[in-house]
XYZ file of C-alpha atoms in Angstrom:
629
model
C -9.123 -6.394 -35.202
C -10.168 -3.738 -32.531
C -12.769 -1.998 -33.523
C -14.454 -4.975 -34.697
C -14.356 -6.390 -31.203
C -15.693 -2.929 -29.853
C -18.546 -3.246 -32.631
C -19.158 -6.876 -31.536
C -19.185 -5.959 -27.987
C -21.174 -3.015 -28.368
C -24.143 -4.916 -30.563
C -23.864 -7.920 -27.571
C -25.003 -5.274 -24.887
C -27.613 -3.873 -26.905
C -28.988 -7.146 -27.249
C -28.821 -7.780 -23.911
C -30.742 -4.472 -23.062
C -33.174 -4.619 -26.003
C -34.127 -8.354 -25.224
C -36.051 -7.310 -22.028
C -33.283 -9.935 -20.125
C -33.910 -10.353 -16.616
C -32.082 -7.663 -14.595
C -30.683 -8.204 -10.883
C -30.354 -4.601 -8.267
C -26.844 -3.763 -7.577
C -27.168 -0.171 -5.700
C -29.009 2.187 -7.830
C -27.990 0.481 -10.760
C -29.836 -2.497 -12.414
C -27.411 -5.177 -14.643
C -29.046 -7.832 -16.885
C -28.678 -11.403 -15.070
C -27.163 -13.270 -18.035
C -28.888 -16.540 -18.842
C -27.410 -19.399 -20.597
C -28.940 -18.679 -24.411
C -28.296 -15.277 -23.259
C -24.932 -15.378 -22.665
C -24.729 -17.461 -25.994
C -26.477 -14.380 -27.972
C -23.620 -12.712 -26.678
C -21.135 -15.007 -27.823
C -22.207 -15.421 -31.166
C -22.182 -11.904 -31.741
C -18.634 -11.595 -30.845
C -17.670 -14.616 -32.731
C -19.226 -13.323 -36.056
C -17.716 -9.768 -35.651
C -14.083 -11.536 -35.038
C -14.457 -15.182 -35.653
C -12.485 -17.982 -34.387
C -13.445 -20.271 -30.615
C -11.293 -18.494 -28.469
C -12.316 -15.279 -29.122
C -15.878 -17.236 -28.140
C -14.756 -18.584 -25.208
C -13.057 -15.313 -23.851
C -16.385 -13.257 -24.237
C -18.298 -15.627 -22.644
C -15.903 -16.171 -19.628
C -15.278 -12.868 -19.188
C -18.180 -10.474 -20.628
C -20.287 -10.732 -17.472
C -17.363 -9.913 -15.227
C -16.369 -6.809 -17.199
C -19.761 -5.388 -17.563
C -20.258 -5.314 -13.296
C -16.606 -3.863 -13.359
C -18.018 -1.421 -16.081
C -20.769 0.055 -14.042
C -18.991 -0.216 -10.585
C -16.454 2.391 -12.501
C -18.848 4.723 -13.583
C -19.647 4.890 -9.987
C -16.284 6.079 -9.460
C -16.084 8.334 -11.969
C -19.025 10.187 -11.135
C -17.485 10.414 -7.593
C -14.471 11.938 -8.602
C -16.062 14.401 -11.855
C -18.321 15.552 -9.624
C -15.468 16.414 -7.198
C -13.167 17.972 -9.464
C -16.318 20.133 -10.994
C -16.813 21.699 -7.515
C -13.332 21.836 -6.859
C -14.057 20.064 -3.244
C -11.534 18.715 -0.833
C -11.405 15.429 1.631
C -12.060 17.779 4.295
C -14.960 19.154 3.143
C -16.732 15.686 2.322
C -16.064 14.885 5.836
C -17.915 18.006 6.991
C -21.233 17.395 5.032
C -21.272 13.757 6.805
C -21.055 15.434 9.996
C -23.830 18.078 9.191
C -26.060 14.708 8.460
C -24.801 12.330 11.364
C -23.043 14.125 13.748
C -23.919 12.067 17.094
C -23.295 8.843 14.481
C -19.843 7.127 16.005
C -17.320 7.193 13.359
C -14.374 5.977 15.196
C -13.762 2.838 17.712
C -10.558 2.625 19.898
C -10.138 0.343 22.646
C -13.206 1.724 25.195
C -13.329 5.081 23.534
C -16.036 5.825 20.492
C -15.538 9.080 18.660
C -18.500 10.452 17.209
C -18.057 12.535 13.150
C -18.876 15.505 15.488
C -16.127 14.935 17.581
C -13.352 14.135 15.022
C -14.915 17.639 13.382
C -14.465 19.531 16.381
C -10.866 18.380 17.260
C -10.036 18.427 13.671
C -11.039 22.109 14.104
C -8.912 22.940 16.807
C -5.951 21.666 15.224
C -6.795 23.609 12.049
C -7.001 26.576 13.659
C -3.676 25.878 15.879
C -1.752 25.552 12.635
C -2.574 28.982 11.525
C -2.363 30.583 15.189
C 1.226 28.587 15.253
C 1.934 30.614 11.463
C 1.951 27.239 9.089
C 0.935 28.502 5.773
C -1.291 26.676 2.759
C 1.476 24.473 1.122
C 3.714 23.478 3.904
C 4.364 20.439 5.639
C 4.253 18.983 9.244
C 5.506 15.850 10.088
C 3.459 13.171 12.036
C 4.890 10.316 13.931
C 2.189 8.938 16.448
C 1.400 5.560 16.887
C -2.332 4.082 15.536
C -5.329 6.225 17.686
C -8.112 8.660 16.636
C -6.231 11.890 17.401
C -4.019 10.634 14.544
C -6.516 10.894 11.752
C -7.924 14.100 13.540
C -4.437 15.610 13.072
C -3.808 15.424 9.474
C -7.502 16.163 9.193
C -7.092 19.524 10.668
C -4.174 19.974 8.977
C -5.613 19.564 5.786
C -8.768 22.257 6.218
C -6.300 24.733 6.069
C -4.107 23.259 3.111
C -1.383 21.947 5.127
C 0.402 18.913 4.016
C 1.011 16.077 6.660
C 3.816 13.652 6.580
C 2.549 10.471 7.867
C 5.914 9.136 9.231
C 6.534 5.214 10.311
C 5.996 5.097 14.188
C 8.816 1.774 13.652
C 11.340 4.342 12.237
C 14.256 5.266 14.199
C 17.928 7.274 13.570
C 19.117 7.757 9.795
C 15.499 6.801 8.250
C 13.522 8.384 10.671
C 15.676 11.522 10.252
C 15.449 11.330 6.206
C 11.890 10.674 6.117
C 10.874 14.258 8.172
C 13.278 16.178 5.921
C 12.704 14.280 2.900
C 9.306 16.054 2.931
C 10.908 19.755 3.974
C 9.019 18.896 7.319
C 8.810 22.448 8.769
C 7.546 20.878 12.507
C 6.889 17.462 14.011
C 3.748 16.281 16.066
C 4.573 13.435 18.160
C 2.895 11.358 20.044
C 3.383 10.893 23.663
C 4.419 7.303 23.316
C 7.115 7.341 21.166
C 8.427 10.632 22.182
C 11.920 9.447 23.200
C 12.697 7.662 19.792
C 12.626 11.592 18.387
C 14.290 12.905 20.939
C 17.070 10.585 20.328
C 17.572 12.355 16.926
C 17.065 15.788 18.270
C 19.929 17.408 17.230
C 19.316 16.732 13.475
C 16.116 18.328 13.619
C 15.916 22.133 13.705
C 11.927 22.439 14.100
C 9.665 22.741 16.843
C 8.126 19.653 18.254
C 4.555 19.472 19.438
C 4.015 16.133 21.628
C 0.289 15.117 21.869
C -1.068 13.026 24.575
C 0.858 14.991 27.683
C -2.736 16.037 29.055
C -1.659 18.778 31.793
C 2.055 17.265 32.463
C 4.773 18.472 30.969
C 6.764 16.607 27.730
C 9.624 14.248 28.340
C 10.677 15.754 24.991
C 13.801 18.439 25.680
C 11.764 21.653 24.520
C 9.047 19.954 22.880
C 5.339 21.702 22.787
C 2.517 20.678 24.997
C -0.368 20.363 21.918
C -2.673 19.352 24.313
C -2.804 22.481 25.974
C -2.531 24.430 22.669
C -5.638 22.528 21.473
C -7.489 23.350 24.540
C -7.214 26.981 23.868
C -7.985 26.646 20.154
C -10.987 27.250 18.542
C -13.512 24.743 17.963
C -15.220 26.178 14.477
C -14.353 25.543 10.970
C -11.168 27.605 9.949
C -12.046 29.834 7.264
C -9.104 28.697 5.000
C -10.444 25.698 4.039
C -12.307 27.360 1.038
C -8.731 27.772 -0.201
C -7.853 24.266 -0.512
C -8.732 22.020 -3.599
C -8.721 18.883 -5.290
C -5.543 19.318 -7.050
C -3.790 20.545 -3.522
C -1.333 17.991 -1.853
C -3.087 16.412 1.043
C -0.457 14.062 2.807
C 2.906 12.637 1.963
C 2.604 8.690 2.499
C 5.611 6.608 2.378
C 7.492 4.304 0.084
C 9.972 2.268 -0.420
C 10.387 2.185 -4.112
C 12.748 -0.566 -5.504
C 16.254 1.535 -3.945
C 16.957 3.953 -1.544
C 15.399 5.513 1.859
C 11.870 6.200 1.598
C 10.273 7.985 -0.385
C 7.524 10.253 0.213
C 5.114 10.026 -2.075
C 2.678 12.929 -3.225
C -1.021 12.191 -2.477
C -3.731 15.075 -3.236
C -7.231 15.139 -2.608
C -8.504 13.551 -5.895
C -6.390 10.578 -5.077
C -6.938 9.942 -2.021
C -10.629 10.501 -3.109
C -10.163 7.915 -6.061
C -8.458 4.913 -3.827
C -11.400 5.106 -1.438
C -14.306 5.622 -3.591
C -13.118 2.260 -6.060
C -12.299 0.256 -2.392
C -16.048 0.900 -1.659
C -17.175 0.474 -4.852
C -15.749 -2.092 -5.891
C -15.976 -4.510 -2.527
C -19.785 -3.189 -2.526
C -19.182 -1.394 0.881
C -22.105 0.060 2.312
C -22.937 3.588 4.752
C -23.481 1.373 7.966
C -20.919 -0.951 7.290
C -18.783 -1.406 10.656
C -15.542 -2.048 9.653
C -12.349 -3.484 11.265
C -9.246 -1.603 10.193
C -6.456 -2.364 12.304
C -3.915 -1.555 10.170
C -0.685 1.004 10.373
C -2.562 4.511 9.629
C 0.529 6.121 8.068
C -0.045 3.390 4.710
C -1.858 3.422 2.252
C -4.709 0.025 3.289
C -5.293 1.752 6.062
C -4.805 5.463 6.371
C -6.453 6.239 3.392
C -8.845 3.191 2.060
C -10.021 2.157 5.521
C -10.423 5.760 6.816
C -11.441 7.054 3.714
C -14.422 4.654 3.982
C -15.295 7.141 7.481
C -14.588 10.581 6.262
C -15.894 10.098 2.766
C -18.733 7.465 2.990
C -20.125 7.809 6.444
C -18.799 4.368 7.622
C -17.658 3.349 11.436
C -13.897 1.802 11.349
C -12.335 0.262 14.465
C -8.414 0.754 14.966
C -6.397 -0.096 17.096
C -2.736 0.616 18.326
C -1.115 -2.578 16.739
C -2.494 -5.500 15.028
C -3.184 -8.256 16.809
C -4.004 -11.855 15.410
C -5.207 -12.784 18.785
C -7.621 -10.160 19.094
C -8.556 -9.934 15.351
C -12.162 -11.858 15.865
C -12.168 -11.089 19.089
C -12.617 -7.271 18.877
C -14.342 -7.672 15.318
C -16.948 -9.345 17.221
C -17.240 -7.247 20.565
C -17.958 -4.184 18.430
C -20.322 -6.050 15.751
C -18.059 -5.187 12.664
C -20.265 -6.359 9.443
C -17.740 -9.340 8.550
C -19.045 -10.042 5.032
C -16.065 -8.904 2.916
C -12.710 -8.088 3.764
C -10.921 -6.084 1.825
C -7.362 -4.984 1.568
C -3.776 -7.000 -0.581
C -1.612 -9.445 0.342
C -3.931 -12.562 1.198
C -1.790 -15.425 -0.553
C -3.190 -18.002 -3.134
C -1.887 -20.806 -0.973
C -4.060 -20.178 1.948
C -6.812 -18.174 0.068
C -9.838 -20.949 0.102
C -8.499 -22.521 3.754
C -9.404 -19.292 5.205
C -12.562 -18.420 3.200
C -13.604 -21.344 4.541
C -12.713 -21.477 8.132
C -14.013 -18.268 8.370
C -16.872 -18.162 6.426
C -15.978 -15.390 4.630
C -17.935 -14.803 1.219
C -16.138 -12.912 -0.686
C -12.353 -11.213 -0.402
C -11.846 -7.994 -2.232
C -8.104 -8.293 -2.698
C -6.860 -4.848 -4.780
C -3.350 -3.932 -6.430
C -1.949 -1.271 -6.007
C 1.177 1.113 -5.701
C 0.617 4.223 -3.062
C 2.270 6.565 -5.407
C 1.172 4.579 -8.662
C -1.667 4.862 -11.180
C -1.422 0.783 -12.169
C -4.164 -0.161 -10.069
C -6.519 -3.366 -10.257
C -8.579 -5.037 -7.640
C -10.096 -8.706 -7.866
C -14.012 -7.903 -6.850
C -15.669 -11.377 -7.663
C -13.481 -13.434 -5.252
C -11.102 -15.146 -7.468
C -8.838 -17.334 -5.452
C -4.889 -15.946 -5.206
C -5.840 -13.245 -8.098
C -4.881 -9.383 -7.206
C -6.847 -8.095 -9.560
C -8.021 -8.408 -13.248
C -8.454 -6.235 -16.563
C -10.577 -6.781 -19.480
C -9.168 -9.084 -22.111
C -12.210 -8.025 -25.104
C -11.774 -4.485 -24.654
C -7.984 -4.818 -23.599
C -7.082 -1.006 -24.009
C -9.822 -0.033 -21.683
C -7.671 0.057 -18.972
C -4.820 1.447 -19.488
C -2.656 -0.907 -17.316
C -0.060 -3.917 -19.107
C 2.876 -6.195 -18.423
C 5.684 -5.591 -19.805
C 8.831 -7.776 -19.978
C 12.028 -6.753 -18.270
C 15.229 -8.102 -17.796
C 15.683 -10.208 -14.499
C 19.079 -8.930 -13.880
C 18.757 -5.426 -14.650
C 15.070 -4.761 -14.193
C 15.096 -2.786 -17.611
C 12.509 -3.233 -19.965
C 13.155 -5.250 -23.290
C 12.860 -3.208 -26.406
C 11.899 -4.203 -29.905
C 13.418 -3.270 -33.315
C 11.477 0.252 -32.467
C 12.659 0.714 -29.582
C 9.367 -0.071 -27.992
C 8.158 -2.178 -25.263
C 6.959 -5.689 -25.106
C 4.151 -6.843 -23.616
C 3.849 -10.267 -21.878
C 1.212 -12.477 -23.191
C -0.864 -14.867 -20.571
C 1.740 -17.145 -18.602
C 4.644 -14.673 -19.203
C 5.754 -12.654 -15.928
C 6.647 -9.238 -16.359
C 6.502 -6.255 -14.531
C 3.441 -4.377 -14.140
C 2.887 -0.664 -15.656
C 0.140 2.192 -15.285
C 0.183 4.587 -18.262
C 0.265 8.236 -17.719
C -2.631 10.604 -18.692
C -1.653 14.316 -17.247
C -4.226 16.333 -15.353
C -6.409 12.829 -14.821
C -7.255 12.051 -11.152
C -6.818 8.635 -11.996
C -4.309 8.240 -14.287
C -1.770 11.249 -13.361
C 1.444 10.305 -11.290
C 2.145 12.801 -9.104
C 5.307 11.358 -8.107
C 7.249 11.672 -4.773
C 8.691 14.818 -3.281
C 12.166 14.599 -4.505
C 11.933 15.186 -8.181
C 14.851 12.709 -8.675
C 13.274 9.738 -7.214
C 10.344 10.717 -9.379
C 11.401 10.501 -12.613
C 12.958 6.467 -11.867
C 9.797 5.474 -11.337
C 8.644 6.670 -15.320
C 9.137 4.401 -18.226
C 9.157 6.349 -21.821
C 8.226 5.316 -25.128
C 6.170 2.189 -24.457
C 3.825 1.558 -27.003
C 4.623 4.757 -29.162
C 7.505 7.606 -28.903
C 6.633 9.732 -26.365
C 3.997 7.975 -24.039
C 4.864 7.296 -20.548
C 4.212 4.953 -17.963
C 4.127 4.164 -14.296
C 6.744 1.612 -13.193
C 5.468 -0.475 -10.374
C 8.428 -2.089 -9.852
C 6.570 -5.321 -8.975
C 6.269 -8.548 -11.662
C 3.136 -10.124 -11.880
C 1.729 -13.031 -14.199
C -1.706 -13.093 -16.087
C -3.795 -15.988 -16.918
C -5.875 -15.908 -19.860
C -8.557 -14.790 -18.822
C -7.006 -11.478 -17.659
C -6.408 -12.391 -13.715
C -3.648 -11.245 -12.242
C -1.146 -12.684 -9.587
C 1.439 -11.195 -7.519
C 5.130 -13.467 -8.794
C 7.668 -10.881 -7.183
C 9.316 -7.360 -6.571
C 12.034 -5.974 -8.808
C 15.118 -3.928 -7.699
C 15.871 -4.314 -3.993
C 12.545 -3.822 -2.689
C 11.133 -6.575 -0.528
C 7.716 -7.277 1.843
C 8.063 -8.466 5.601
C 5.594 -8.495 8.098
C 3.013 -5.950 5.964
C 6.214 -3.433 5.465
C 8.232 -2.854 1.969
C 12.267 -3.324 3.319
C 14.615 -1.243 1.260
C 17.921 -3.440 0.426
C 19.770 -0.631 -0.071
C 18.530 0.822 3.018
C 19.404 -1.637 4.747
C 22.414 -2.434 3.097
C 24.320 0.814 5.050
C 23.301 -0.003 7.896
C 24.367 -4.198 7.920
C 27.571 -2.580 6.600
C 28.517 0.202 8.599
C 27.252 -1.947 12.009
C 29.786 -4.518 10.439
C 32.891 -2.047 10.761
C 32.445 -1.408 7.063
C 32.369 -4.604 5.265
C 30.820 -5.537 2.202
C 27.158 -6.817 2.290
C 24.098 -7.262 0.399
C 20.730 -7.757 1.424
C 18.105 -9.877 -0.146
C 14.213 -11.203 0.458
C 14.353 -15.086 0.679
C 10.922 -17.515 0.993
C 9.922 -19.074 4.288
C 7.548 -21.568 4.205
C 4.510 -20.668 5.851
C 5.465 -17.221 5.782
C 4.099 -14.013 4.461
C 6.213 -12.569 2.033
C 9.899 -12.846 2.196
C 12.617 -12.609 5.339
C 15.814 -10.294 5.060
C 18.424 -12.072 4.348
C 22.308 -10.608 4.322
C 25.458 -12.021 3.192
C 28.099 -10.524 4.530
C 32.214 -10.992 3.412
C 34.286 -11.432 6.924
C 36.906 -14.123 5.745
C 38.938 -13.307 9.395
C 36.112 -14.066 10.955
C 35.830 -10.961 13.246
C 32.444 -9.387 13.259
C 30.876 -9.797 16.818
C 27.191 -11.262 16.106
C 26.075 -9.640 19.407
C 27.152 -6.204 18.830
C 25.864 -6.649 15.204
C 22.243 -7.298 16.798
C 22.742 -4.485 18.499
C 22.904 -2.330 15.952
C 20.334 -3.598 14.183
C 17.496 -3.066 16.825
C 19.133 0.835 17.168
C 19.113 1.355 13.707
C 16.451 -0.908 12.061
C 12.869 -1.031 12.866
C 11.963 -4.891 13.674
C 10.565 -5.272 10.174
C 13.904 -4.543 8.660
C 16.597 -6.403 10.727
C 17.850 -9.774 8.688
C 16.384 -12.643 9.625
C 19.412 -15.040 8.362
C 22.888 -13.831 8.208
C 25.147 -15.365 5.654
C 29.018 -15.180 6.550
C 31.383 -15.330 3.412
C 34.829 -15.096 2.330
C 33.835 -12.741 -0.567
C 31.028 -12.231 -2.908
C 30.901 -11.934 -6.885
C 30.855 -8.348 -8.474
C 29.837 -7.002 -11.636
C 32.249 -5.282 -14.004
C 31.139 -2.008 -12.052
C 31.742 -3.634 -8.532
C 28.016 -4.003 -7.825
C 27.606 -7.017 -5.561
C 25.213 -10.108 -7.283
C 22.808 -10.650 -5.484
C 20.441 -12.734 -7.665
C 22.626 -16.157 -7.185
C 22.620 -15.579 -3.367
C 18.975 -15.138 -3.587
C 18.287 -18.222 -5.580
C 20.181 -20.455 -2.921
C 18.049 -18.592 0.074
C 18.973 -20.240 3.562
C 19.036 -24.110 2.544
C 21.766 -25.133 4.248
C 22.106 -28.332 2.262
C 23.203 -26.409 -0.315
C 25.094 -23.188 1.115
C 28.707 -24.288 2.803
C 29.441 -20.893 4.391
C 27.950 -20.245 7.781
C 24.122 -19.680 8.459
C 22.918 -17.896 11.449
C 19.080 -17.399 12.200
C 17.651 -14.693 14.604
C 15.927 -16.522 17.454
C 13.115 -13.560 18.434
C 12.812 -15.295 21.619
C 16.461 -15.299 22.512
C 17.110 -11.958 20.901
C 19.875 -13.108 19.206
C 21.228 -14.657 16.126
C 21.865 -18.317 16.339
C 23.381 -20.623 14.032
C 21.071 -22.454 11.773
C 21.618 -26.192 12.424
C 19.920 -28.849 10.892
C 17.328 -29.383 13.265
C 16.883 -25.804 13.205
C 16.558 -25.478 9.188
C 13.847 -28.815 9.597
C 12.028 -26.942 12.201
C 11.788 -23.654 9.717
C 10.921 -25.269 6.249
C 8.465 -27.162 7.861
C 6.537 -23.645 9.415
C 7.335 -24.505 13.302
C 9.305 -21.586 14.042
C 6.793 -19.326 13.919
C 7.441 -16.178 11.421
């Protein structure tokens, strides 16, 4: 049945077009404004190619909706072929936005306003440092600064001369700090001034020069650690020549991960996909050139390192950052530096509180968009849909190459048919989301991450045929029927606190090893009120002898805030599999509610700095959101 829908489909828009419809602007593009008998035309042509009312009612909810998506894509396209055809590079769309508007401020921080030709000139200097310092095309350099505009300068400079930047989590400290700079073969770090002693405290793992920006004329705190400052000052200022060497198929940054297991992983972006995140964001959310926009998001993710700035470096927008976020200040600053607050743009708004803040706000429309950093499964909800994440066409389903599969809960493996093939979810049915894999495509290529290893868990074979691949997200979503999309859960050990993925594995070693070695898993349990879910370990001590203080303890040396457990379970042992792997997914069912659980229940008071044990009052005062996380 799907050509004929294609041939219904295809007649319905030429109807539309040839039936001198009345058209509405969007951009440079013109789209018919559908009117009731139009939109019935339409209808009836789909129903006669494939018969049957729901086949009607699906084109007609949904035909409009995918034809705006369809022309907001070609934008994109044309972005990115035109790209690839000139074999450009990030850096170099920056530079023809400077040769137009160079005086035009691109960044806002605090009091300071950095203008494109600014950025461009520092940018420059740190090019030209990299090659004076002997960093060759190919190579990587970690950074781990905290949120300011010499931050996006940095990689920037690094990139015009085709040298890969590691954009490291200012919250990381020991192990996972250590992993993720030689995860990525880091072969120097740049630091920033203000988080200069959490490096130096891993120092001795590191064999590679440090360069510590921010020092101005003093010398670095850092033992042995490079005044960049100075060795920008005496830098030069003009374009690096090198930068005609670098591509659209050359890495551009590593951006980090957490996966479903493990440490983080650093995951390959290049210049076509950084170019293809930013170009749908703006697309798609119908940014504009002199939007002012509000990004105070982490730089080193994805939302905001490369679909907030790329809105500056690629499409000639202003962005406001700041050092941390701050709900206090959010409208505040938003308003001091007349940000265009018509759309906001970004993932993780929750259905619950979607239309309560719409309203209170006044905000028209919210852009919410899926997506993996690493992954090519990407949707984005464009038209405002309350709690969706995104949508895909249900007439021309194949269009976009994206499905959900079913998996099993336990294992997180996908279910196979008698052919060994997978099985997709119809509407209702959770399953885990999946990108399939087109090589040499800017958009639908998976690069992977930098160890190969970690690269090939993430790829799903023989999904709809023998030999296809896929992309697996490792997240489970739900679809309604008209093709919307909403977020259900993660699979593996992979959960979200406080805007950051927490590895259970991760954290795992370090709740065990801080607990003299004793068994422990680590799980995400709901809050109410809360965004996403709270860490949450169980840990066997039947003796009763681990020492809750010196257990904080070691959480705040080895865990960045995100990360440390908000409840602690205390057990006299904990289930196994025939393989000895803890189960977890029992533990994680019965979450914190103490009027179920009989083994102790502590609760880390933030305010007290210390874990205290969850009484009823206490448990009342958390499920009913008066606590505060």
């Amino acid at each position: 049945m799907g050509w004929m829908r294609m041939a219904a489909v295809a007649g319905a828009v030429s109807l539309l077009w040839g039936a001198g419809v009345q058209k509405m602007s969007f951009g440079a593009w013109t789209l018919p404004r559908l009117s009731a008998t139009q939109l019935a035309g339409v209808a009836a042509t789909v129903y006669i190619a494939c018969g049957g009312y729901y086949t009607l009612w699906l084109a007609y909810m949904t035909l409009p909706r995918d034809l705006r998506a369809g022309i907001k894509y070609l934008y994109v396209l044309v972005k990115l072929k035109k790209a690839t055809y000139t074999n450009s590079n990030v850096a170099k769309m920056f530079m023809e936005n400077v040769r137009k508007n160079p005086n035009k401020v691109a960044l806002i921080y605090e009091d300071q306003k950095w203008t494109f030709a600014q950025i461009d000139e520092y940018s420059n200097r740190v090019a030209n440092l990299m090659v004076a310092e002997g960093y060759k095309h190919g190579e990587t350099v970690a950074l781990f600064m905290m949120n300011r505009p010499e931050y996006v300068c940095t990689w920037l400079g690094c990139a015009k001369v085709g040298v890969v930047t590691a954009l490291i989590n200012f919250n990381l400290r020991a192990t996972p700090l250590v992993h993720c700079i030689q995860v990525a073969n880091a072969k120097a770090v740049i630091c920033g001034l203000e988080i200069q002693k959490a490096l130096e405290s891993v120092r001795k793992e590191l064999e590679v020069p440090v360069y510590v920006s921010g020092c101005g004329d003093t010398v670095p705190e850092f033992q042995d650690g490079k005044n960049m400052d100075q060795l920008l000052s005496t830098s030069s200022p003009t374009p690096p020549l090198e930068i005609d060497q670098v591509g659209m198929s050359d890495k551009l940054v590593y951006i980090y991960t957490s996966g479903t297991t493990g440490l983080p992983k650093a995951a390959i972006i290049k210049h076509a996909r950084f170019l293809f995140f930013c170009t749908a964001a703006h697309h798609m959310a119908t940014l504009k050139e002199e939007d002012v926009i509000y990004n105070p998001l982490p730089l080193y993710h994805t939302a905001g390192g490369m679909v907030g700035i790329g809105q500056v470096l690629v499409f000639n927008c202003t962005a406001v950052i700041r050092r941390k976020f701050s709900a206090s200040q959010f409208w505040v600053e938003a308003k001091k530096h007349n940000c265009t607050v018509r759309v906001m743009f970004g993932n993780g708004v929750r259905s619950q509180i979607w239309e309560q803040f719409t309203t209170r706000f006044q905000m028209p429309v919210i852009a919410e968009f899926y997506g993996a950093t690493e992954g090519i499964a990407n949707i984005m909800n464009m038209d405002g849909k309350p709690g969706a994440c995104g949508f895909v066409p249900m007439i021309l389903r194949h269009v976009l190459p994206v499905y959900l599969i079913k998996v099993d809960q336990e294992t997180g493996e996908p279910w196979r048919d008698k052919q060994g093939l997978c099985i997709m979810c119809k509407p209702g049915e959770p399953g885990e989301f999946v990108g399939m894999i087109k090589k040499n495509d800017a958009m639908r290529d998976f690069h992977g991450y930098a160890d190969r290893k970690a690269t090939q868990k993430k790829i799903i074979q023989d999904v709809w045929k023998k030999g296809d691949a896929a992309f697996k997200s490792g997240d489970i979503l739900v679809m309604d029927e008209l093709g919307y999309m909403y977020f259900k859960d993660r699979t593996g050990d992979t959960f979200r606190w406080r805007g950051e993925n927490v590895s259970s594995t991760e954290v795992e070693g370090v709740v065990s090893k801080v607990a003299d070695n004793k068994d422990a898993v680590v799980y995400g349990v709901e809050v109410p009120g809360a965004e996403g879910k709270a860490g949450m370990a169980a840990i066997v001590d039947p003796e009763g002898s681990l020492n809750l203080t010196e257990f904080f303890d070691g959480m705040k040396k080895n865990l960045p805030p995100y990360a440390c457990p908000v409840f602690l379970r205390i057990m006299k042992e904990i289930d196994a599999t025939g393989t000895f792997k803890l189960k977890k997914l029992a533990l994680q069912k019965e979450g914190f509610d103490r009027n179920v659980i009989k083994d102790k229940l502590y609760f880390l008071d933030g305010k007290l700095g210390q874990y205290v044990k969850l009484t009823p009052e206490l448990f009342d005062q958390i499920t009913n959101a008066k606590v505060g996380l």
